[in-house]
Amino acid sequence: MYDQNNIFAKILRGEIPCKKLHENEHALAFHDINPQMPVHILVIPKGPYTNLEEFNAGATLEEMGGFMKLVAEAASMAGVNETGYRLVANNGADAHQEVPHFHVHIFGGRRIAGRMIKAQD
Ligand code: 5GP
């Protein structure tokens, strides 16, 4: 069940501010409030989807396409499209998803130490 009071829902309603990078009809890209890398962008769909399962079940192909297009455009606008970047979606409890509104992180701006993300116990 989607929580209408989660922090990203409040950002989408304009109730709390964000440092917006880019948006289109279906998605919004903004800077993470606690950046883990020189470039740390969050991209969220504008629809009420808790996770990828809800996004897959409820979003139209136009919403899905608009979301993915914004991920690519945000990476380009953040200046990491040529140097490279890592996309991460923490999805659900086992992945420690904190905000219950589906989102993708764009990490970049420096060389990431490990070639692969390692799952740590
Ligand atoms: P998760 O662990 O759910 O994948 O990541 C949630 C992300 O949202 C975290 O990186 C956190 O720093 C970010 N975040 C949490 N609250 C806010 C906020 O109010 N504004 C912005 N811009 N980012 C937030």
GROMACS .gro file of N, CA and C and ligand atoms in nm:
model
  387
    1MET      N    1   0.086  -0.121   0.000
    1MET     CA    2   0.000   0.000   0.000
    1MET      C    3   0.089   0.125   0.000
    2TYR      N    4   0.069   0.212  -0.097
    2TYR     CA    5   0.153   0.331  -0.110
    2TYR      C    6   0.126   0.430   0.005
    3ASP      N    7   0.233   0.480   0.066
    3ASP     CA    8   0.223   0.578   0.176
    3ASP      C    9   0.227   0.720   0.117
    4GLN      N   10   0.114   0.785   0.117
    4GLN     CA   11   0.104   0.920   0.057
    4GLN      C   12   0.187   1.024   0.133
    5ASN      N   13   0.232   0.988   0.254
    5ASN     CA   14   0.308   1.084   0.335
    5ASN      C   15   0.458   1.059   0.332
    6ASN      N   16   0.504   0.971   0.242
    6ASN     CA   17   0.650   0.952   0.235
    6ASN      C   18   0.715   1.078   0.179
    7ILE      N   19   0.845   1.092   0.207
    7ILE     CA   20   0.915   1.217   0.180
    7ILE      C   21   0.917   1.252   0.030
    8PHE      N   22   0.923   1.152  -0.056
    8PHE     CA   23   0.926   1.183  -0.200
    8PHE      C   24   0.787   1.225  -0.250
    9ALA      N   25   0.683   1.171  -0.188
    9ALA     CA   26   0.547   1.216  -0.222
    9ALA      C   27   0.532   1.364  -0.185
   10LYS      N   28   0.589   1.402  -0.071
   10LYS     CA   29   0.583   1.543  -0.028
   10LYS      C   30   0.663   1.632  -0.123
   11ILE      N   31   0.778   1.583  -0.170
   11ILE     CA   32   0.855   1.659  -0.270
   11ILE      C   33   0.773   1.676  -0.398
   12LEU      N   34   0.709   1.568  -0.442
   12LEU     CA   35   0.629   1.577  -0.565
   12LEU      C   36   0.513   1.674  -0.551
   13ARG      N   37   0.455   1.683  -0.431
   13ARG     CA   38   0.344   1.777  -0.409
   13ARG      C   39   0.392   1.918  -0.381
   14GLY      N   40   0.524   1.936  -0.373
   14GLY     CA   41   0.579   2.069  -0.347
   14GLY      C   42   0.570   2.110  -0.202
   15GLU      N   43   0.546   2.014  -0.114
   15GLU     CA   44   0.532   2.046   0.029
   15GLU      C   45   0.667   2.063   0.098
   16ILE      N   46   0.770   1.995   0.045
   16ILE     CA   47   0.906   2.019   0.092
   16ILE      C   48   0.994   2.040  -0.032
   17PRO      N   49   1.099   2.123  -0.017
   17PRO     CA   50   1.180   2.156  -0.134
   17PRO      C   51   1.276   2.045  -0.173
   18CYS      N   52   1.322   2.053  -0.296
   18CYS     CA   53   1.432   1.968  -0.339
   18CYS      C   54   1.516   2.049  -0.437
   19LYS      N   55   1.640   2.004  -0.456
   19LYS     CA   56   1.728   2.070  -0.553
   19LYS      C   57   1.709   1.997  -0.686
   20LYS      N   58   1.614   2.049  -0.763
   20LYS     CA   59   1.574   1.981  -0.887
   20LYS      C   60   1.682   1.991  -0.994
   21LEU      N   61   1.704   1.879  -1.062
   21LEU     CA   62   1.797   1.878  -1.175
   21LEU      C   63   1.720   1.882  -1.306
   22HIS      N   64   1.611   1.803  -1.315
   22HIS     CA   65   1.543   1.786  -1.443
   22HIS      C   66   1.409   1.719  -1.415
   23GLU      N   67   1.315   1.735  -1.508
   23GLU     CA   68   1.189   1.661  -1.496
   23GLU      C   69   1.123   1.649  -1.632
   24ASN      N   70   1.031   1.556  -1.641
   24ASN     CA   71   0.942   1.549  -1.757
   24ASN      C   72   0.804   1.515  -1.704
   25GLU      N   73   0.713   1.480  -1.794
   25GLU     CA   74   0.574   1.455  -1.753
   25GLU      C   75   0.564   1.342  -1.652
   26HIS      N   76   0.656   1.247  -1.660
   26HIS     CA   77   0.641   1.124  -1.581
   26HIS      C   78   0.741   1.105  -1.468
   27ALA      N   79   0.845   1.188  -1.461
   27ALA     CA   80   0.950   1.163  -1.362
   27ALA      C   81   1.020   1.292  -1.322
   28LEU      N   82   1.084   1.285  -1.206
   28LEU     CA   83   1.156   1.400  -1.149
   28LEU      C   84   1.295   1.353  -1.105
   29ALA      N   85   1.397   1.435  -1.135
   29ALA     CA   86   1.535   1.406  -1.093
   29ALA      C   87   1.583   1.520  -1.004
   30PHE      N   88   1.640   1.484  -0.889
   30PHE     CA   89   1.687   1.586  -0.794
   30PHE      C   90   1.809   1.532  -0.719
   31HIS      N   91   1.883   1.625  -0.657
   31HIS     CA   92   2.004   1.588  -0.586
   31HIS      C   93   1.969   1.524  -0.451
   32ASP      N   94   2.040   1.416  -0.418
   32ASP     CA   95   2.021   1.352  -0.287
   32ASP      C   96   2.065   1.449  -0.177
   33ILE      N   97   1.989   1.451  -0.068
   33ILE     CA   98   2.016   1.544   0.042
   33ILE      C   99   2.144   1.507   0.118
   34ASN      N  100   2.185   1.382   0.105
   34ASN     CA  101   2.303   1.332   0.176
   34ASN      C  102   2.394   1.258   0.078
   35PRO      N  103   2.459   1.335  -0.011
   35PRO     CA  104   2.530   1.270  -0.123
   35PRO      C  105   2.643   1.178  -0.080
   36GLN      N  106   2.648   1.061  -0.142
   36GLN     CA  107   2.752   0.961  -0.113
   36GLN      C  108   2.866   0.966  -0.214
   37MET      N  109   2.848   1.047  -0.317
   37MET     CA  110   2.947   1.061  -0.425
   37MET      C  111   2.940   1.205  -0.472
   38PRO      N  112   3.043   1.253  -0.547
   38PRO     CA  113   3.036   1.390  -0.600
   38PRO      C  114   2.907   1.416  -0.679
   39VAL      N  115   2.862   1.318  -0.755
   39VAL     CA  116   2.730   1.325  -0.819
   39VAL      C  117   2.642   1.217  -0.756
   40HIS      N  118   2.533   1.259  -0.697
   40HIS     CA  119   2.437   1.164  -0.639
   40HIS      C  120   2.297   1.220  -0.664
   41ILE      N  121   2.235   1.166  -0.767
   41ILE     CA  122   2.104   1.211  -0.812
   41ILE      C  123   2.002   1.102  -0.785
   42LEU      N  124   1.880   1.143  -0.750
   42LEU     CA  125   1.769   1.049  -0.737
   42LEU      C  126   1.671   1.076  -0.850
   43VAL      N  127   1.621   0.969  -0.910
   43VAL     CA  128   1.518   0.983  -1.013
   43VAL      C  129   1.396   0.904  -0.967
   44ILE      N  130   1.281   0.972  -0.967
   44ILE     CA  131   1.158   0.908  -0.917
   44ILE      C  132   1.046   0.923  -1.020
   45PRO      N  133   0.962   0.821  -1.032
   45PRO     CA  134   0.842   0.838  -1.114
   45PRO      C  135   0.745   0.932  -1.041
   46LYS      N  136   0.662   1.003  -1.117
   46LYS     CA  137   0.566   1.093  -1.053
   46LYS      C  138   0.442   1.019  -1.000
   47GLY      N  139   0.422   0.896  -1.046
   47GLY     CA  140   0.308   0.817  -0.998
   47GLY      C  141   0.337   0.754  -0.863
   48PRO      N  142   0.231   0.707  -0.794
   48PRO     CA  143   0.243   0.653  -0.659
   48PRO      C  144   0.284   0.506  -0.656
   49TYR      N  145   0.412   0.479  -0.672
   49TYR     CA  146   0.462   0.341  -0.674
   49TYR      C  147   0.566   0.322  -0.565
   50THR      N  148   0.542   0.227  -0.476
   50THR     CA  149   0.632   0.201  -0.365
   50THR      C  150   0.763   0.139  -0.411
   51ASN      N  151   0.754   0.052  -0.510
   51ASN     CA  152   0.872  -0.026  -0.550
   51ASN      C  153   0.857  -0.068  -0.697
   52LEU      N  154   0.954  -0.142  -0.744
   52LEU     CA  155   0.952  -0.181  -0.886
   52LEU      C  156   0.834  -0.271  -0.919
   53GLU      N  157   0.790  -0.350  -0.821
   53GLU     CA  158   0.676  -0.438  -0.845
   53GLU      C  159   0.549  -0.356  -0.872
   54GLU      N  160   0.528  -0.252  -0.790
   54GLU     CA  161   0.410  -0.166  -0.812
   54GLU      C  162   0.425  -0.085  -0.941
   55PHE      N  163   0.547  -0.042  -0.969
   55PHE     CA  164   0.572   0.033  -1.092
   55PHE      C  165   0.540  -0.056  -1.213
   56ASN      N  166   0.588  -0.179  -1.209
   56ASN     CA  167   0.564  -0.273  -1.318
   56ASN      C  168   0.415  -0.304  -1.334
   57ALA      N  169   0.346  -0.319  -1.220
   57ALA     CA  170   0.204  -0.356  -1.225
   57ALA      C  171   0.116  -0.238  -1.265
   58GLY      N  172   0.157  -0.116  -1.226
   58GLY     CA  173   0.064  -0.004  -1.241
   58GLY      C  174   0.100   0.101  -1.345
   59ALA      N  175   0.225   0.109  -1.383
   59ALA     CA  176   0.266   0.217  -1.473
   59ALA      C  177   0.240   0.180  -1.619
   60THR      N  178   0.208   0.281  -1.698
   60THR     CA  179   0.194   0.260  -1.842
   60THR      C  180   0.333   0.253  -1.905
   61LEU      N  181   0.338   0.205  -2.027
   61LEU     CA  182   0.466   0.202  -2.097
   61LEU      C  183   0.520   0.343  -2.117
   62GLU      N  184   0.431   0.441  -2.132
   62GLU     CA  185   0.474   0.581  -2.147
   62GLU      C  186   0.541   0.628  -2.017
   63GLU      N  187   0.482   0.593  -1.903
   63GLU     CA  188   0.543   0.631  -1.775
   63GLU      C  189   0.679   0.564  -1.759
   64MET      N  190   0.684   0.436  -1.793
   64MET     CA  191   0.812   0.363  -1.779
   64MET      C  192   0.918   0.423  -1.871
   65GLY      N  193   0.878   0.452  -1.994
   65GLY     CA  194   0.972   0.510  -2.089
   65GLY      C  195   1.016   0.649  -2.045
   66GLY      N  196   0.920   0.728  -1.996
   66GLY     CA  197   0.952   0.863  -1.951
   66GLY      C  198   1.047   0.861  -1.833
   67PHE      N  199   1.029   0.763  -1.745
   67PHE     CA  200   1.117   0.749  -1.628
   67PHE      C  201   1.259   0.714  -1.674
   68MET      N  202   1.271   0.613  -1.759
   68MET     CA  203   1.405   0.569  -1.802
   68MET      C  204   1.475   0.676  -1.883
   69LYS      N  205   1.397   0.748  -1.963
   69LYS     CA  206   1.455   0.857  -2.042
   69LYS      C  207   1.511   0.964  -1.949
   70LEU      N  208   1.440   0.991  -1.841
   70LEU     CA  209   1.488   1.095  -1.748
   70LEU      C  210   1.615   1.050  -1.675
   71VAL      N  211   1.626   0.920  -1.647
   71VAL     CA  212   1.750   0.871  -1.586
   71VAL      C  213   1.868   0.904  -1.676
   72ALA      N  214   1.855   0.873  -1.804
   72ALA     CA  215   1.964   0.899  -1.899
   72ALA      C  216   1.990   1.048  -1.913
   73GLU      N  217   1.884   1.126  -1.923
   73GLU     CA  218   1.902   1.272  -1.940
   73GLU      C  219   1.961   1.336  -1.815
   74ALA      N  220   1.922   1.288  -1.698
   74ALA     CA  221   1.975   1.343  -1.573
   74ALA      C  222   2.125   1.313  -1.562
   75ALA      N  223   2.165   1.192  -1.600
   75ALA     CA  224   2.308   1.157  -1.598
   75ALA      C  225   2.385   1.250  -1.691
   76SER      N  226   2.328   1.276  -1.805
   76SER     CA  227   2.392   1.365  -1.901
   76SER      C  228   2.399   1.507  -1.845
   77MET      N  229   2.290   1.555  -1.788
   77MET     CA  230   2.289   1.691  -1.733
   77MET      C  231   2.383   1.705  -1.614
   78ALA      N  232   2.401   1.597  -1.539
   78ALA     CA  233   2.493   1.600  -1.425
   78ALA      C  234   2.638   1.588  -1.470
   79GLY      N  235   2.660   1.562  -1.599
   79GLY     CA  236   2.794   1.563  -1.656
   79GLY      C  237   2.871   1.433  -1.640
   80VAL      N  238   2.800   1.323  -1.615
   80VAL     CA  239   2.871   1.196  -1.594
   80VAL      C  240   2.849   1.096  -1.707
   81ASN      N  241   2.781   1.139  -1.812
   81ASN     CA  242   2.749   1.044  -1.919
   81ASN      C  243   2.873   0.994  -1.992
   82GLU      N  244   2.977   1.075  -1.996
   82GLU     CA  245   3.098   1.029  -2.066
   82GLU      C  246   3.195   0.958  -1.970
   83THR      N  247   3.202   1.004  -1.846
   83THR     CA  248   3.294   0.942  -1.750
   83THR      C  249   3.236   0.815  -1.691
   84GLY      N  250   3.104   0.801  -1.689
   84GLY     CA  251   3.040   0.681  -1.638
   84GLY      C  252   2.973   0.704  -1.503
   85TYR      N  253   2.887   0.612  -1.470
   85TYR     CA  254   2.811   0.624  -1.345
   85TYR      C  255   2.750   0.489  -1.312
   86ARG      N  256   2.703   0.478  -1.188
   86ARG     CA  257   2.640   0.354  -1.143
   86ARG      C  258   2.495   0.384  -1.107
   87LEU      N  259   2.404   0.298  -1.153
   87LEU     CA  260   2.263   0.308  -1.117
   87LEU      C  261   2.234   0.205  -1.008
   88VAL      N  262   2.163   0.249  -0.903
   88VAL     CA  263   2.126   0.159  -0.793
   88VAL      C  264   1.979   0.183  -0.758
   89ALA      N  265   1.905   0.075  -0.744
   89ALA     CA  266   1.768   0.085  -0.691
   89ALA      C  267   1.759  -0.009  -0.572
   90ASN      N  268   1.754   0.048  -0.452
   90ASN     CA  269   1.730  -0.033  -0.333
   90ASN      C  270   1.581  -0.063  -0.330
   91ASN      N  271   1.547  -0.189  -0.343
   91ASN     CA  272   1.408  -0.228  -0.363
   91ASN      C  273   1.364  -0.325  -0.253
   92GLY      N  274   1.289  -0.271  -0.155
   92GLY     CA  275   1.236  -0.357  -0.050
   92GLY      C  276   1.328  -0.371   0.070
   93ALA      N  277   1.277  -0.444   0.170
   93ALA     CA  278   1.340  -0.451   0.301
   93ALA      C  279   1.481  -0.510   0.297
   94ASP      N  280   1.500  -0.618   0.224
   94ASP     CA  281   1.632  -0.683   0.222
   94ASP      C  282   1.739  -0.593   0.160
   95ALA      N  283   1.696  -0.498   0.077
   95ALA     CA  284   1.790  -0.404   0.015
   95ALA      C  285   1.800  -0.273   0.092
   96HIS      N  286   1.734  -0.267   0.208
   96HIS     CA  287   1.736  -0.147   0.293
   96HIS      C  288   1.677  -0.025   0.223
   97GLN      N  289   1.572  -0.043   0.147
   97GLN     CA  290   1.502   0.073   0.089
   97GLN      C  291   1.446   0.156   0.202
   98GLU      N  292   1.487   0.284   0.208
   98GLU     CA  293   1.443   0.371   0.318
   98GLU      C  294   1.317   0.448   0.284
   99VAL      N  295   1.313   0.501   0.164
   99VAL     CA  296   1.197   0.582   0.125
   99VAL      C  297   1.105   0.496   0.038
  100PRO      N  298   0.978   0.479   0.082
  100PRO     CA  299   0.889   0.387   0.012
  100PRO      C  300   0.821   0.448  -0.111
  101HIS      N  301   0.905   0.505  -0.198
  101HIS     CA  302   0.860   0.553  -0.330
  101HIS      C  303   0.972   0.512  -0.426
  102PHE      N  304   0.937   0.432  -0.526
  102PHE     CA  305   1.038   0.375  -0.616
  102PHE      C  306   1.134   0.483  -0.667
  103HIS      N  307   1.263   0.455  -0.662
  103HIS     CA  308   1.362   0.551  -0.709
  103HIS      C  309   1.490   0.481  -0.753
  104VAL      N  310   1.563   0.551  -0.840
  104VAL     CA  311   1.695   0.505  -0.884
  104VAL      C  312   1.797   0.609  -0.843
  105HIS      N  313   1.908   0.563  -0.786
  105HIS     CA  314   2.021   0.650  -0.755
  105HIS      C  315   2.115   0.654  -0.875
  106ILE      N  316   2.167   0.772  -0.908
  106ILE     CA  317   2.276   0.786  -1.005
  106ILE      C  318   2.400   0.828  -0.926
  107PHE      N  319   2.501   0.742  -0.924
  107PHE     CA  320   2.626   0.772  -0.853
  107PHE      C  321   2.738   0.795  -0.955
  108GLY      N  322   2.811   0.905  -0.941
  108GLY     CA  323   2.922   0.929  -1.032
  108GLY      C  324   3.007   1.045  -0.987
  109GLY      N  325   3.096   1.088  -1.076
  109GLY     CA  326   3.181   1.203  -1.047
  109GLY      C  327   3.319   1.167  -0.998
  110ARG      N  328   3.341   1.040  -0.970
  110ARG     CA  329   3.475   0.990  -0.941
  110ARG      C  330   3.474   0.840  -0.968
  111ARG      N  331   3.595   0.784  -0.973
  111ARG     CA  332   3.606   0.640  -0.998
  111ARG      C  333   3.554   0.562  -0.877
  112ILE      N  334   3.462   0.472  -0.899
  112ILE     CA  335   3.409   0.389  -0.790
  112ILE      C  336   3.510   0.277  -0.763
  113ALA      N  337   3.536   0.253  -0.634
  113ALA     CA  338   3.646   0.163  -0.597
  113ALA      C  339   3.627   0.021  -0.652
  114GLY      N  340   3.512  -0.036  -0.629
  114GLY     CA  341   3.493  -0.176  -0.666
  114GLY      C  342   3.433  -0.189  -0.805
  115ARG      N  343   3.471  -0.295  -0.877
  115ARG     CA  344   3.414  -0.317  -1.009
  115ARG      C  345   3.268  -0.363  -0.997
  116MET      N  346   3.241  -0.444  -0.895
  116MET     CA  347   3.107  -0.496  -0.872
  116MET      C  348   3.058  -0.450  -0.736
  117ILE      N  349   2.927  -0.432  -0.722
  117ILE     CA  350   2.871  -0.411  -0.589
  117ILE      C  351   2.876  -0.546  -0.517
  118LYS      N  352   2.928  -0.545  -0.396
  118LYS     CA  353   2.935  -0.669  -0.319
  118LYS      C  354   2.824  -0.669  -0.215
  119ALA      N  355   2.750  -0.777  -0.212
  119ALA     CA  356   2.648  -0.792  -0.110
  119ALA      C  357   2.718  -0.830   0.020
  120GLN      N  358   2.697  -0.750   0.124
  120GLN     CA  359   2.764  -0.776   0.252
  120GLN      C  360   2.662  -0.821   0.354
  121ASP      N  361   2.698  -0.923   0.429
  121ASP     CA  362   2.607  -0.971   0.535
  121ASP      C  363   2.607  -0.875   0.653
  1225GP     P1  364   1.706   0.445  -0.025
  1225GP     O1  365   1.783   0.391   0.091
  1225GP     O2  366   1.557   0.443   0.001
  1225GP     O3  367   1.743   0.380  -0.156
  1225GP     O4  368   1.752   0.595  -0.044
  1225GP     C1  369   1.679   0.706  -0.004
  1225GP     C2  370   1.763   0.827  -0.032
  1225GP     O5  371   1.683   0.943  -0.016
  1225GP     C3  372   1.884   0.844   0.061
  1225GP     O6  373   2.004   0.848  -0.017
  1225GP     C4  374   1.858   0.978   0.131
  1225GP     O7  375   1.974   1.054   0.152
  1225GP     C5  376   1.760   1.046   0.037
  1225GP     N1  377   1.670   1.138   0.103
  1225GP     C6  378   1.597   1.116   0.215
  1225GP     N2  379   1.523   1.223   0.247
  1225GP     C7  380   1.548   1.316   0.150
  1225GP     C8  381   1.500   1.449   0.128
  1225GP     O8  382   1.418   1.503   0.202
  1225GP     N3  383   1.547   1.513   0.018
  1225GP     C9  384   1.637   1.454  -0.067
  1225GP     N4  385   1.678   1.528  -0.170
  1225GP     N5  386   1.684   1.330  -0.049
  1225GP    C10  387   1.640   1.262   0.059
   0.00000   0.00000   0.00000
